[in-house]
Amino acid sequence: VSSTATLGTRNVTVTNPDGQSDALAAVFTVLRAVPTVTGTTPSQGSRSPIAFDVTVNGSDFDCSGAMAIVPDVVFSDAGITVNSISCNGDTTQFATALVVNVTLTAAATTGAKNVTVTNPADSPGGTGFGVFTVRAEVPTALSASPDPKQGETVEVTVTGTFFQPTPTVSTT
């Protein structure tokens, strides 16, 4: 069956070489292809309260629905909040990208995550395994003290957020 075949029921006709034939009405149904998820752009993000867009790449995402119905996208971590999903202007049933606005909450665990796309009124969805990675929060240096004098050796204290144990500190 062609990947662009019209969805729906089909009749089957069998014709012998001598011309005799028989037909069966509505004997099978052409169903939509299961979506395929091949990756994400970006492929990783850090936990943060700031939302950002992730493009889910693949095939057979059905964006042809009326009333702006788009495929559903689920990340395999409850700490990843999907805020919105867009077909980015594609109105076909064979879209290859979805733009997903996400927030990686503090509850998101670090590591590789699966992404599943399910077309409207279809199941099962297609899953890309390990296509998005949650990283720990980005360290933010807020202050350093005291200010050393030339030629002086001092211990400088750097304060900030999201420092992991034993970070490397350097000056420029």
Short mmCIF file of C-alpha atoms in Angstrom, two decimals:
data_model
loop_
_atom_site.label_atom_id
_atom_site.label_comp_id
_atom_site.label_asym_id
_atom_site.label_seq_id
_atom_site.Cartn_x
_atom_site.Cartn_y
_atom_site.Cartn_z
CA VAL A 1 0.00 0.00 0.00
CA SER A 2 1.41 3.38 -0.99
CA SER A 3 2.43 5.70 1.85
CA THR A 4 0.15 8.34 0.32
CA ALA A 5 -2.86 6.04 -0.16
CA THR A 6 -6.24 7.49 0.81
CA LEU A 7 -7.34 6.24 4.20
CA GLY A 8 -10.46 4.09 4.47
CA THR A 9 -12.06 0.82 3.44
CA ARG A 10 -11.22 -1.01 0.22
CA ASN A 11 -12.89 -3.57 -2.00
CA VAL A 12 -10.98 -6.53 -3.40
CA THR A 13 -11.62 -8.10 -6.79
CA VAL A 14 -10.02 -11.37 -7.93
CA THR A 15 -9.99 -11.98 -11.69
CA ASN A 16 -8.88 -15.30 -13.22
CA PRO A 17 -7.04 -15.43 -16.56
CA ASP A 18 -10.25 -16.61 -18.27
CA GLY A 19 -12.00 -13.37 -17.19
CA GLN A 20 -14.14 -14.74 -14.37
CA SER A 21 -14.03 -12.62 -11.23
CA ASP A 22 -15.46 -12.16 -7.79
CA ALA A 23 -15.45 -9.11 -5.52
CA LEU A 24 -15.58 -8.56 -1.79
CA ALA A 25 -16.86 -5.21 -0.59
CA ALA A 26 -15.15 -3.35 2.25
CA VAL A 27 -12.87 -6.28 3.03
CA PHE A 28 -9.95 -4.29 4.51
CA THR A 29 -9.12 -0.80 5.71
CA VAL A 30 -6.10 1.37 4.90
CA LEU A 31 -5.00 2.90 8.21
CA ARG A 32 -2.76 5.87 8.82
CA ALA A 33 0.93 5.02 9.24
CA VAL A 34 2.22 5.00 12.81
CA PRO A 35 4.29 8.15 13.45
CA THR A 36 8.06 7.72 13.55
CA VAL A 37 10.19 9.85 15.90
CA THR A 38 13.83 10.13 14.78
CA GLY A 39 15.16 12.89 17.02
CA THR A 40 14.76 16.30 18.62
CA THR A 41 16.35 19.71 18.10
CA PRO A 42 17.82 20.65 20.48
CA SER A 43 18.62 17.17 21.70
CA GLN A 44 19.06 18.28 25.30
CA GLY A 45 18.02 20.91 27.80
CA SER A 46 18.67 21.96 31.39
CA ARG A 47 16.11 22.05 34.16
CA SER A 48 14.82 25.60 34.34
CA PRO A 49 11.56 27.46 34.89
CA ILE A 50 12.04 29.06 31.45
CA ALA A 51 10.02 27.43 28.64
CA PHE A 52 11.67 26.74 25.28
CA ASP A 53 10.84 25.10 21.95
CA VAL A 54 11.92 21.57 21.01
CA THR A 55 11.41 20.41 17.42
CA VAL A 56 10.40 16.75 17.27
CA ASN A 57 11.60 15.26 13.97
CA GLY A 58 10.24 12.18 12.24
CA SER A 59 7.52 11.22 9.79
CA ASP A 60 3.78 10.64 9.42
CA PHE A 61 2.71 13.29 11.94
CA ASP A 62 -0.93 14.01 11.05
CA CYS A 63 -1.43 17.77 10.94
CA SER A 64 -4.41 17.64 8.58
CA GLY A 65 -7.08 17.77 11.30
CA ALA A 66 -9.78 20.41 11.40
CA MET A 67 -9.97 22.96 14.21
CA ALA A 68 -6.20 22.93 14.80
CA ILE A 69 -6.15 19.38 16.18
CA VAL A 70 -2.52 18.30 16.26
CA PRO A 71 -0.71 15.11 17.27
CA ASP A 72 -0.08 14.57 20.98
CA VAL A 73 3.52 14.60 22.23
CA VAL A 74 4.58 12.98 25.51
CA PHE A 75 8.05 12.92 27.08
CA SER A 76 8.89 9.92 29.31
CA ASP A 77 9.42 12.10 32.38
CA ALA A 78 6.59 13.68 34.37
CA GLY A 79 8.93 16.58 35.17
CA ILE A 80 8.82 17.70 31.53
CA THR A 81 5.76 19.87 30.99
CA VAL A 82 4.42 20.18 27.43
CA ASN A 83 2.98 23.69 27.18
CA SER A 84 1.95 23.68 23.52
CA ILE A 85 2.31 21.71 20.27
CA SER A 86 2.37 23.20 16.77
CA CYS A 87 2.55 21.75 13.27
CA ASN A 88 4.50 24.88 12.29
CA GLY A 89 2.24 25.63 9.32
CA ASP A 90 2.22 22.10 7.86
CA THR A 91 -1.35 20.95 7.10
CA THR A 92 -0.63 17.47 5.72
CA GLN A 93 -1.01 14.03 7.25
CA PHE A 94 2.66 13.39 6.46
CA ALA A 95 4.34 16.20 8.45
CA THR A 96 7.97 15.61 9.45
CA ALA A 97 8.33 18.07 12.35
CA LEU A 98 6.36 19.31 15.35
CA VAL A 99 7.32 22.32 17.46
CA VAL A 100 6.76 21.53 21.14
CA ASN A 101 7.09 24.22 23.81
CA VAL A 102 8.32 22.59 27.04
CA THR A 103 9.39 23.45 30.57
CA LEU A 104 11.90 21.21 32.34
CA THR A 105 10.78 21.50 35.96
CA ALA A 106 12.95 20.77 39.00
CA ALA A 107 11.17 17.39 39.18
CA ALA A 108 12.67 16.29 35.82
CA THR A 109 15.35 13.66 36.32
CA THR A 110 18.61 13.93 34.42
CA GLY A 111 19.32 11.52 31.59
CA ALA A 112 17.96 10.35 28.23
CA LYS A 113 14.19 10.51 27.66
CA ASN A 114 11.81 8.93 25.15
CA VAL A 115 9.44 11.05 23.08
CA THR A 116 6.13 9.60 21.83
CA VAL A 117 3.92 11.14 19.12
CA THR A 118 0.32 9.95 18.75
CA ASN A 119 -1.81 11.18 15.87
CA PRO A 120 -5.35 12.44 16.57
CA ALA A 121 -7.81 9.55 17.05
CA ASP A 122 -5.02 7.01 16.46
CA SER A 123 -3.09 4.59 18.54
CA PRO A 124 -0.48 3.41 19.07
CA GLY A 125 1.95 6.28 18.88
CA GLY A 126 5.48 6.13 17.62
CA THR A 127 8.34 6.50 20.09
CA GLY A 128 11.87 7.81 19.68
CA PHE A 129 13.95 6.15 22.40
CA GLY A 130 16.47 8.34 24.23
CA VAL A 131 16.12 11.23 21.76
CA PHE A 132 16.07 14.02 24.38
CA THR A 133 18.37 14.43 27.37
CA VAL A 134 17.65 16.37 30.56
CA ARG A 135 20.76 17.96 32.06
CA ALA A 136 21.21 19.37 35.54
CA GLU A 137 20.62 23.07 36.01
CA VAL A 138 23.22 25.45 34.58
CA PRO A 139 25.40 26.88 37.38
CA THR A 140 24.97 30.62 37.95
CA ALA A 141 27.73 32.57 39.72
CA LEU A 142 26.24 35.54 41.57
CA SER A 143 29.18 37.01 43.47
CA ALA A 144 32.78 36.47 44.54
CA SER A 145 34.59 37.89 47.57
CA PRO A 146 36.91 39.22 48.80
CA ASP A 147 38.65 41.28 46.09
CA PRO A 148 42.34 40.27 46.28
CA LYS A 149 45.25 42.71 45.95
CA GLN A 150 48.03 42.11 43.44
CA GLY A 151 50.50 39.55 44.75
CA GLU A 152 48.15 38.42 47.51
CA THR A 153 47.05 34.80 47.95
CA VAL A 154 43.50 34.58 49.23
CA GLU A 155 40.66 32.13 49.37
CA VAL A 156 37.82 33.52 47.25
CA THR A 157 34.25 32.49 48.00
CA VAL A 158 31.93 32.26 45.00
CA THR A 159 28.21 32.25 45.71
CA GLY A 160 25.51 31.22 43.29
CA THR A 161 23.04 28.54 42.39
CA PHE A 162 23.13 25.00 40.99
CA PHE A 163 26.77 24.26 41.80
CA GLN A 164 27.49 20.54 41.72
CA PRO A 165 29.93 19.02 44.26
CA THR A 166 33.57 20.01 43.62
CA PRO A 167 33.11 22.39 40.67
CA THR A 168 36.13 23.88 38.92
CA VAL A 169 36.57 27.62 39.43
CA SER A 170 38.83 29.71 37.20
CA THR A 171 39.57 33.38 36.58
CA THR A 172 40.06 35.18 33.31
#
